Short mmCIF file of C-alpha atoms and ligand atoms in Angstrom, two decimals:
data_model
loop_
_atom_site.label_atom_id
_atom_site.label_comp_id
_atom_site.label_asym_id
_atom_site.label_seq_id
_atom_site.Cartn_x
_atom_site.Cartn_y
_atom_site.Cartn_z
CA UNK A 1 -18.28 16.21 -10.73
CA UNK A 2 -20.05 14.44 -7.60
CA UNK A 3 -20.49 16.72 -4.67
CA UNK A 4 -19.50 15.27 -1.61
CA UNK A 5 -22.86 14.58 -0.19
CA UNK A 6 -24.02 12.17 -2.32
CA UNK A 7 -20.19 10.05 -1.69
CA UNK A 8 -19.35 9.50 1.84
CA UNK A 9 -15.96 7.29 1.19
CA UNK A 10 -12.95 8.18 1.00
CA UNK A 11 -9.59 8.09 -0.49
CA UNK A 12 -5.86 8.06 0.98
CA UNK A 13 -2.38 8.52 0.47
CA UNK A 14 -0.26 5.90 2.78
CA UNK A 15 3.77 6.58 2.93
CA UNK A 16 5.86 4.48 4.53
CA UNK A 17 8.25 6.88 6.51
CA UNK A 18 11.42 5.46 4.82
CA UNK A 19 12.74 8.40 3.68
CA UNK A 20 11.55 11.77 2.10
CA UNK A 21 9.15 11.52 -1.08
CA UNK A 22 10.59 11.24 -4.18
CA UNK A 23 8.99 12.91 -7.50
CA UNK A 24 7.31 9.16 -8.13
CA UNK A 25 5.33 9.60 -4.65
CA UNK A 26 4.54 12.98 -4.93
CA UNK A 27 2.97 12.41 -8.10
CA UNK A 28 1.21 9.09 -6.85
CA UNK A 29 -0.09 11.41 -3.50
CA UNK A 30 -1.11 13.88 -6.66
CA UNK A 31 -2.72 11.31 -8.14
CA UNK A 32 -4.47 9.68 -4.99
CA UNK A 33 -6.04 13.81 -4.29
CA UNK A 34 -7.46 13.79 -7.57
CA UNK A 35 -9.43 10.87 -7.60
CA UNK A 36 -10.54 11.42 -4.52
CA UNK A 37 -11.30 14.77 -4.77
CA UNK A 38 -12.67 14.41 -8.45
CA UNK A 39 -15.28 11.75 -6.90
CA UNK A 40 -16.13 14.10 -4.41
CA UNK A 41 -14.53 11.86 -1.64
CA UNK A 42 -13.03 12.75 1.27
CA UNK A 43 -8.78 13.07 1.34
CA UNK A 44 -6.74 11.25 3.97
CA UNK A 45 -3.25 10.85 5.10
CA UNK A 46 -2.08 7.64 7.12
CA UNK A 47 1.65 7.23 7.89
CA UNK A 48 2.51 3.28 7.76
CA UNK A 49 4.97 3.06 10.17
CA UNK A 50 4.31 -0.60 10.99
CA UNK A 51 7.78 -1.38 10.02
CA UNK A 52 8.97 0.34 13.08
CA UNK A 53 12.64 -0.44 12.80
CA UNK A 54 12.53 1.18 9.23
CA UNK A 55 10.69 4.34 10.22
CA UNK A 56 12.06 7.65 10.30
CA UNK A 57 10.34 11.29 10.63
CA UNK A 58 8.04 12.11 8.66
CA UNK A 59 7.56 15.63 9.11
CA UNK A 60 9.36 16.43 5.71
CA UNK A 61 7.25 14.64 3.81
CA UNK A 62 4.24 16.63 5.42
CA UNK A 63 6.06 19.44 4.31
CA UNK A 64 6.08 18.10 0.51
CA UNK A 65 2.68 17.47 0.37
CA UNK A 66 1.86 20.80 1.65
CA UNK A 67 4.28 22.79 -0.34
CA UNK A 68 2.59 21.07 -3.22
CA UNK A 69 -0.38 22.31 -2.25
CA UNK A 70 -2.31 18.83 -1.30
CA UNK A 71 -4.93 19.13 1.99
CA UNK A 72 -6.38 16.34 3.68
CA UNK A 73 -8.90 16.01 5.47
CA UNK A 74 -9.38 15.20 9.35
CA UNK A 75 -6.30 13.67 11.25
CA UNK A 76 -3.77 12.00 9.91
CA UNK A 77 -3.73 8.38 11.24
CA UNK A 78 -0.43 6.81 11.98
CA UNK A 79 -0.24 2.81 12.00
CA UNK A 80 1.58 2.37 14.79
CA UNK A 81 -1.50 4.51 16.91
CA UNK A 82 -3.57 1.63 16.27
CA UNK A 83 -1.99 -1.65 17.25
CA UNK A 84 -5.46 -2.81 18.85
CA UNK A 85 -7.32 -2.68 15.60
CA UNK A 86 -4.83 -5.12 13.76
CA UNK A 87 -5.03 -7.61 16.96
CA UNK A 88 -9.10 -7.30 16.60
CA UNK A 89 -8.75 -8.71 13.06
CA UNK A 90 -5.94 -11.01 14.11
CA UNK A 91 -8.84 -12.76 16.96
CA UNK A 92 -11.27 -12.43 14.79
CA UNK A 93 -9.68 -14.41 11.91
CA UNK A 94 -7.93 -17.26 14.40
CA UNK A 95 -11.43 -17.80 15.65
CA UNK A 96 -12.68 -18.63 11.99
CA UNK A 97 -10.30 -21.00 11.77
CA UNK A 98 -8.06 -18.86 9.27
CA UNK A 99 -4.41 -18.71 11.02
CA UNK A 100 -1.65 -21.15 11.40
CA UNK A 101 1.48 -20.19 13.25
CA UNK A 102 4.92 -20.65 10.33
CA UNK A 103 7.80 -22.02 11.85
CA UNK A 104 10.09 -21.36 8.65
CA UNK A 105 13.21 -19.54 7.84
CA UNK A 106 13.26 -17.45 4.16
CA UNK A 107 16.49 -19.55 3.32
CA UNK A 108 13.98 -22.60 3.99
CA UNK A 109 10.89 -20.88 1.95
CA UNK A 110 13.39 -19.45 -0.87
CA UNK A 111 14.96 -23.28 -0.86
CA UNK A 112 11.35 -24.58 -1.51
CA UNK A 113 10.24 -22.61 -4.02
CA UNK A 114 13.14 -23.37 -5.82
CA UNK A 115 12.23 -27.00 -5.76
CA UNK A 116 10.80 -28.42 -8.86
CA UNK A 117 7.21 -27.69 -7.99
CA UNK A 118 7.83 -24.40 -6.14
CA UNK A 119 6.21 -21.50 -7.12
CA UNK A 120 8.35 -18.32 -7.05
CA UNK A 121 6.75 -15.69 -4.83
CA UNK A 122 4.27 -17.72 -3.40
CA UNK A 123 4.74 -19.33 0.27
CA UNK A 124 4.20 -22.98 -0.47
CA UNK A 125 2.60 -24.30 2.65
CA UNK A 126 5.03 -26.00 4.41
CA UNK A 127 3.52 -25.21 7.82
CA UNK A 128 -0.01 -25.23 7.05
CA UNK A 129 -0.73 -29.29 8.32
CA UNK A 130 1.52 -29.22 11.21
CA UNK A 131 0.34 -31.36 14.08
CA UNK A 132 -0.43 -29.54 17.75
CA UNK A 133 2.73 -32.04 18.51
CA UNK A 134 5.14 -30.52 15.39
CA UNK A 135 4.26 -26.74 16.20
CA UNK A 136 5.05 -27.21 20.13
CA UNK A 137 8.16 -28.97 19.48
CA UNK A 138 8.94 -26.09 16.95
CA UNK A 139 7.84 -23.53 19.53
CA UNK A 140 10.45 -24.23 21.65
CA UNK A 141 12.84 -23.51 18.79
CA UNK A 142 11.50 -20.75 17.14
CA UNK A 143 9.13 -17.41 17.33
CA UNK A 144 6.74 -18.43 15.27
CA UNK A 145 5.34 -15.95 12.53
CA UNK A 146 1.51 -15.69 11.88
CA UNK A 147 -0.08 -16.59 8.24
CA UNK A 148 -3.36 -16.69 6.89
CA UNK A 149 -5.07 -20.09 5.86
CA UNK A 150 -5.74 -18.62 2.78
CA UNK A 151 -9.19 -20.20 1.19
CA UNK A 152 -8.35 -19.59 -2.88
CA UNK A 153 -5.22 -19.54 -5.11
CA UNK A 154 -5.92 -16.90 -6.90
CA UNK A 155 -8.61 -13.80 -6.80
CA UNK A 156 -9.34 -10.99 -9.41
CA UNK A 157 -9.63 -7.16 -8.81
CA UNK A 158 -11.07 -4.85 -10.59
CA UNK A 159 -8.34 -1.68 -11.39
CA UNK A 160 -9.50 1.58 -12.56
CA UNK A 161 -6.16 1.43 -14.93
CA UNK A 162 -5.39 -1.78 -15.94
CA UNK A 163 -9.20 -3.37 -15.59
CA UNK A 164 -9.80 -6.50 -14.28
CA UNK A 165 -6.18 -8.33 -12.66
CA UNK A 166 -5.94 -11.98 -11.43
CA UNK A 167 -2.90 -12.86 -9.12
CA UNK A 168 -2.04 -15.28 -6.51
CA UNK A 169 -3.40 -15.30 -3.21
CA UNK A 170 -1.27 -17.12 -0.76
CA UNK A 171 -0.85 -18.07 3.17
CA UNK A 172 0.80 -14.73 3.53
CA UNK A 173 2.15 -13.70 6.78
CA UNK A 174 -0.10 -11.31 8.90
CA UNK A 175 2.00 -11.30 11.75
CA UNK A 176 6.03 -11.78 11.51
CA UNK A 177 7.93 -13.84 14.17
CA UNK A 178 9.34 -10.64 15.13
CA UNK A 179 6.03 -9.78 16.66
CA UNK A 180 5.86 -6.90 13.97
CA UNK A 181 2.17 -6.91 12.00
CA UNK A 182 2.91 -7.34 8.20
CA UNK A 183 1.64 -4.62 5.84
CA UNK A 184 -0.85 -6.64 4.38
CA UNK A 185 -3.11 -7.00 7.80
CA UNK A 186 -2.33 -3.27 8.25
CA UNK A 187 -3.45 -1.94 5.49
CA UNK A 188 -6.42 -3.56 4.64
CA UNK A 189 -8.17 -3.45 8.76
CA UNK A 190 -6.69 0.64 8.18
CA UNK A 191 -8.50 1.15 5.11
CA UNK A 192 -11.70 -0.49 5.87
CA UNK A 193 -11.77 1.37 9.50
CA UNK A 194 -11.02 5.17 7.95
CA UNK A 195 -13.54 4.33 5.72
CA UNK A 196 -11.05 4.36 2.59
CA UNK A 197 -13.24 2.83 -0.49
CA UNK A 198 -10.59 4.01 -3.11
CA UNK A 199 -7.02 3.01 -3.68
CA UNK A 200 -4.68 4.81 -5.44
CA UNK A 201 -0.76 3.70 -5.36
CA UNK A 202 1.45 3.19 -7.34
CA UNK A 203 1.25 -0.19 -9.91
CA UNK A 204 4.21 -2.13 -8.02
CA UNK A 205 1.37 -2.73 -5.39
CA UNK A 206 -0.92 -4.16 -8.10
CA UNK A 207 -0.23 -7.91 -7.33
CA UNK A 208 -1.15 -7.49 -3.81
CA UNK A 209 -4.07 -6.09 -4.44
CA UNK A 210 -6.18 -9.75 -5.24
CA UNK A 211 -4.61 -10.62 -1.59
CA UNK A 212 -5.71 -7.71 0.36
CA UNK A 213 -9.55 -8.36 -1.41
CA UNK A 214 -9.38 -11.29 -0.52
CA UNK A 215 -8.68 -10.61 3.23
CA UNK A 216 -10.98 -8.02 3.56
CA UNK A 217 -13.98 -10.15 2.51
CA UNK A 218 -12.72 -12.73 4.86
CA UNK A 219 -12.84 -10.08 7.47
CA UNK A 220 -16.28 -8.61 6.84
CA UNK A 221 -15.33 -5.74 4.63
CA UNK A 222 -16.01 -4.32 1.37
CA UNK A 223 -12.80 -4.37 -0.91
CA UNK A 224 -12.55 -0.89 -2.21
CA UNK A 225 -12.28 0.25 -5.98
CA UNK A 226 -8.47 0.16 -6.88
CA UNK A 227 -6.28 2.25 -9.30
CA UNK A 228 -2.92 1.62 -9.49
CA UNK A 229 -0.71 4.08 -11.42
CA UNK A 230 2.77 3.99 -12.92
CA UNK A 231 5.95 4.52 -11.31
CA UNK A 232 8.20 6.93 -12.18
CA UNK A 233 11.31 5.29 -13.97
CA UNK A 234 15.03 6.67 -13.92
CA UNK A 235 16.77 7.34 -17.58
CA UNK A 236 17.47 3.53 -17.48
CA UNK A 237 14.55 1.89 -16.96
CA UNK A 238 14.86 1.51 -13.12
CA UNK A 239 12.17 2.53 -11.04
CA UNK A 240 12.80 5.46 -8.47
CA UNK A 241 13.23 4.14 -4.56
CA UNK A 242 12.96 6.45 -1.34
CA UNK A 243 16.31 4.66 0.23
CA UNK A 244 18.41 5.18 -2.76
CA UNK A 245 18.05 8.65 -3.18
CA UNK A 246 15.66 9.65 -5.83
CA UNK A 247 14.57 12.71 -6.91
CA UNK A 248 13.45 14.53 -4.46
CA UNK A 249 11.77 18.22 -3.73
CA UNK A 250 14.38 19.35 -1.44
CA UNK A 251 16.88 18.03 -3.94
CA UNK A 252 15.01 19.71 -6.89
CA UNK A 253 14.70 22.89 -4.85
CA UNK A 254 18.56 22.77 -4.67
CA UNK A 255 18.18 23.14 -8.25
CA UNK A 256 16.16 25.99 -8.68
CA UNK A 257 12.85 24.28 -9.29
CA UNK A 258 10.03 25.57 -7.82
CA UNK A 259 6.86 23.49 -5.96
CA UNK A 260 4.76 24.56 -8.34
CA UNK A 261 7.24 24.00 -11.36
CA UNK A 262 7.00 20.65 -9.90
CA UNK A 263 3.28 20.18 -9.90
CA UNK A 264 3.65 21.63 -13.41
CA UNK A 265 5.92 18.87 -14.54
CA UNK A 266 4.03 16.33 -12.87
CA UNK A 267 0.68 17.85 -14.62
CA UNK A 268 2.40 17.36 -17.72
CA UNK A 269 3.53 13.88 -16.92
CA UNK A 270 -0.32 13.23 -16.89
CA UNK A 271 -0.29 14.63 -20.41
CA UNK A 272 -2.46 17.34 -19.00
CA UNK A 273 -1.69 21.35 -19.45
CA UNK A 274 -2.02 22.82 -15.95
CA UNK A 275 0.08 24.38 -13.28
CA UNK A 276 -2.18 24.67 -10.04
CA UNK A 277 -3.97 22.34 -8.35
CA UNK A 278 -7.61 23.44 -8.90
CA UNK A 279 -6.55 23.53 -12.89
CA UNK A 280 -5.59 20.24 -12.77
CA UNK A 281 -8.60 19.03 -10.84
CA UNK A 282 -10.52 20.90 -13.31
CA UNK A 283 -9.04 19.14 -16.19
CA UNK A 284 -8.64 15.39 -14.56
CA UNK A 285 -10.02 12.38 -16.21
CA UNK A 286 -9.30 9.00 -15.76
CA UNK A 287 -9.45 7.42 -18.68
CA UNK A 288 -7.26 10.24 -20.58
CA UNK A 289 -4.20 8.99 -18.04
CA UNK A 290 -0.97 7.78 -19.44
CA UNK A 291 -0.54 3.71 -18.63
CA UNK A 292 3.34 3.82 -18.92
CA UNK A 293 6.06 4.55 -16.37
CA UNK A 294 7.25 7.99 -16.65
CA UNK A 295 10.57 8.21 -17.53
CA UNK A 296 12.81 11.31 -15.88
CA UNK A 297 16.39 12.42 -16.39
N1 LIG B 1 2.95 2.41 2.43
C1 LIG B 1 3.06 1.95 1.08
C2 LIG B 1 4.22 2.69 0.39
O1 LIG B 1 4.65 3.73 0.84
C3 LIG B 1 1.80 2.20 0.29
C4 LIG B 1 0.75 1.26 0.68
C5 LIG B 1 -0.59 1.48 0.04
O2 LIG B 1 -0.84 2.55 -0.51
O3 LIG B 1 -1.41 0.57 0.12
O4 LIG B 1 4.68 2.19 -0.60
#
């Protein structure tokens, strides 16, 4: 193991205060406090409430983490604290030239990327040559929403789990019409100003991954190392979400299941035989974890 002096990064676990933690993000924050504390890396706990309309306490989820018995280290940062810092990057990139104001509906963006030569998921650019004329007659119409004048296609991350991953990099939105910043700016001008070299979430985050790299570079920054880990997956095959309800440790409490029976099954779930903390620290490698969704119930 690396003692901490010789690493001074760091390592995070970021909920979105949707709703309490189900047994896919406890094992994910799990996950997140063993590579970080495995690498000798500092722990940390941000609360991504830029989605303010969607955010809701968060003190239960606190409560999870602790009743598992996770610690973090220093404060824990909450998005919405730090407004300033996304509106640094935001200057910073307009004045490279890297920002161009999107007048367009998602009808209009789901209607072109239907069209023959659409791409599905990608924004295809319909904004991006707009005359100073066009956007101020637009203007007067519509809010506009904020993208990035993105400078490749495509990029390629490294990921601790799935090795090296090429997706698409498009003009994604770093600031929505709303006025709202988009998680993408967020996270990466977050991570990069905690300090955060190492991210572990779960693998339905893996295609943004060669985005956010991409930004950070543009910004100055170091992409961190990357491991994205499998979701937890419901009897059928569906994959577990906060809003609808799924498993989580108040509801498996209910049941008679204990925190640490919890940890125990998430341990397991790792295909490792522990049930503390420190035992499954001392037993955590890597390479020795499961690449497929774990499937409860
Ligand atoms: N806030 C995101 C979530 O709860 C995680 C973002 C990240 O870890 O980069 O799904």
């Amino acid at each position: 193991m690396v003692t901490r002096d010789l690493v001074t990064g760091a390592g995070r676990f970021a909920p979105s205060p949707s709703g309490d933690l189900h047994l896919g993000n406890l094992r994910t924050a799990v996950l997140a406090w063993l590579f970080a504390r495995s690498s000798g890396r500092r722990f940390l706990l941000r609360i991504e409430d830029v989605d303010r309309a969607r955010a809701r306490p968060w003190h239960t989820q606190l409560d999870d983490l602790r009743l598992l018995g996770l610690d973090w280290d220093g404060p824990i940062e909450v998005q919405s604290e730090h407004f300033d810092r996304y509106e640094r990057a935001l200057t910073q990139l307009q004045q490279a030239g890297l920002v161009y104001e999107c007048f367009c509906s998602r009808r209009e963006i789901a209607q072109a990327v239907s069209a023959p030569h659409g791409i599905p998921g990608r924004y295809p650019g319909t904004c991006r040559s707009l005359s100073e004329a066009e956007r101020a007659e637009c203007r007067r119409h519509r809010q506009p929403a904020l993208r990035l004048r993105a400078p490749v296609d495509h990029a390629t991350v490294h990921d601790e789990l799935s090795g090296d991953y090429t997706g698409d990099v498009d003009d994604f939105v770093l600031r929505r019409s709303d006025g709202e910043w988009a998680y993408n700016l967020a996270v990466v001008v977050d991570d990069a100003a905690q300090g955060v070299d190492q991210v572990v979430r779960g693998d339905d985050l893996l295609s943004s991954a060669p985005r956010q790299a991409v930004l950070a570079q543009l910004l100055g920054y170091e992409p961190p190392r990357y491991a994205h880990v499998p979701l937890v997956v419901d009897a059928s095959g569906e994959r577990m979400a906060k809003r609808s309800g799924g498993l989580t440790l108040a509801c498996l409490r209910a049941r008679g299941v204990t925190p640490p029976q919890v940890l125990g099954m998430i341990a397991r779930s790792l295909h490792i035989d522990a049930d503390t903390l420190p035992d499954l620290l001392a037993h955590f490698d890597p390479e020795q974890l499961p690449r497929q969704p774990w499937q409860v119930g």
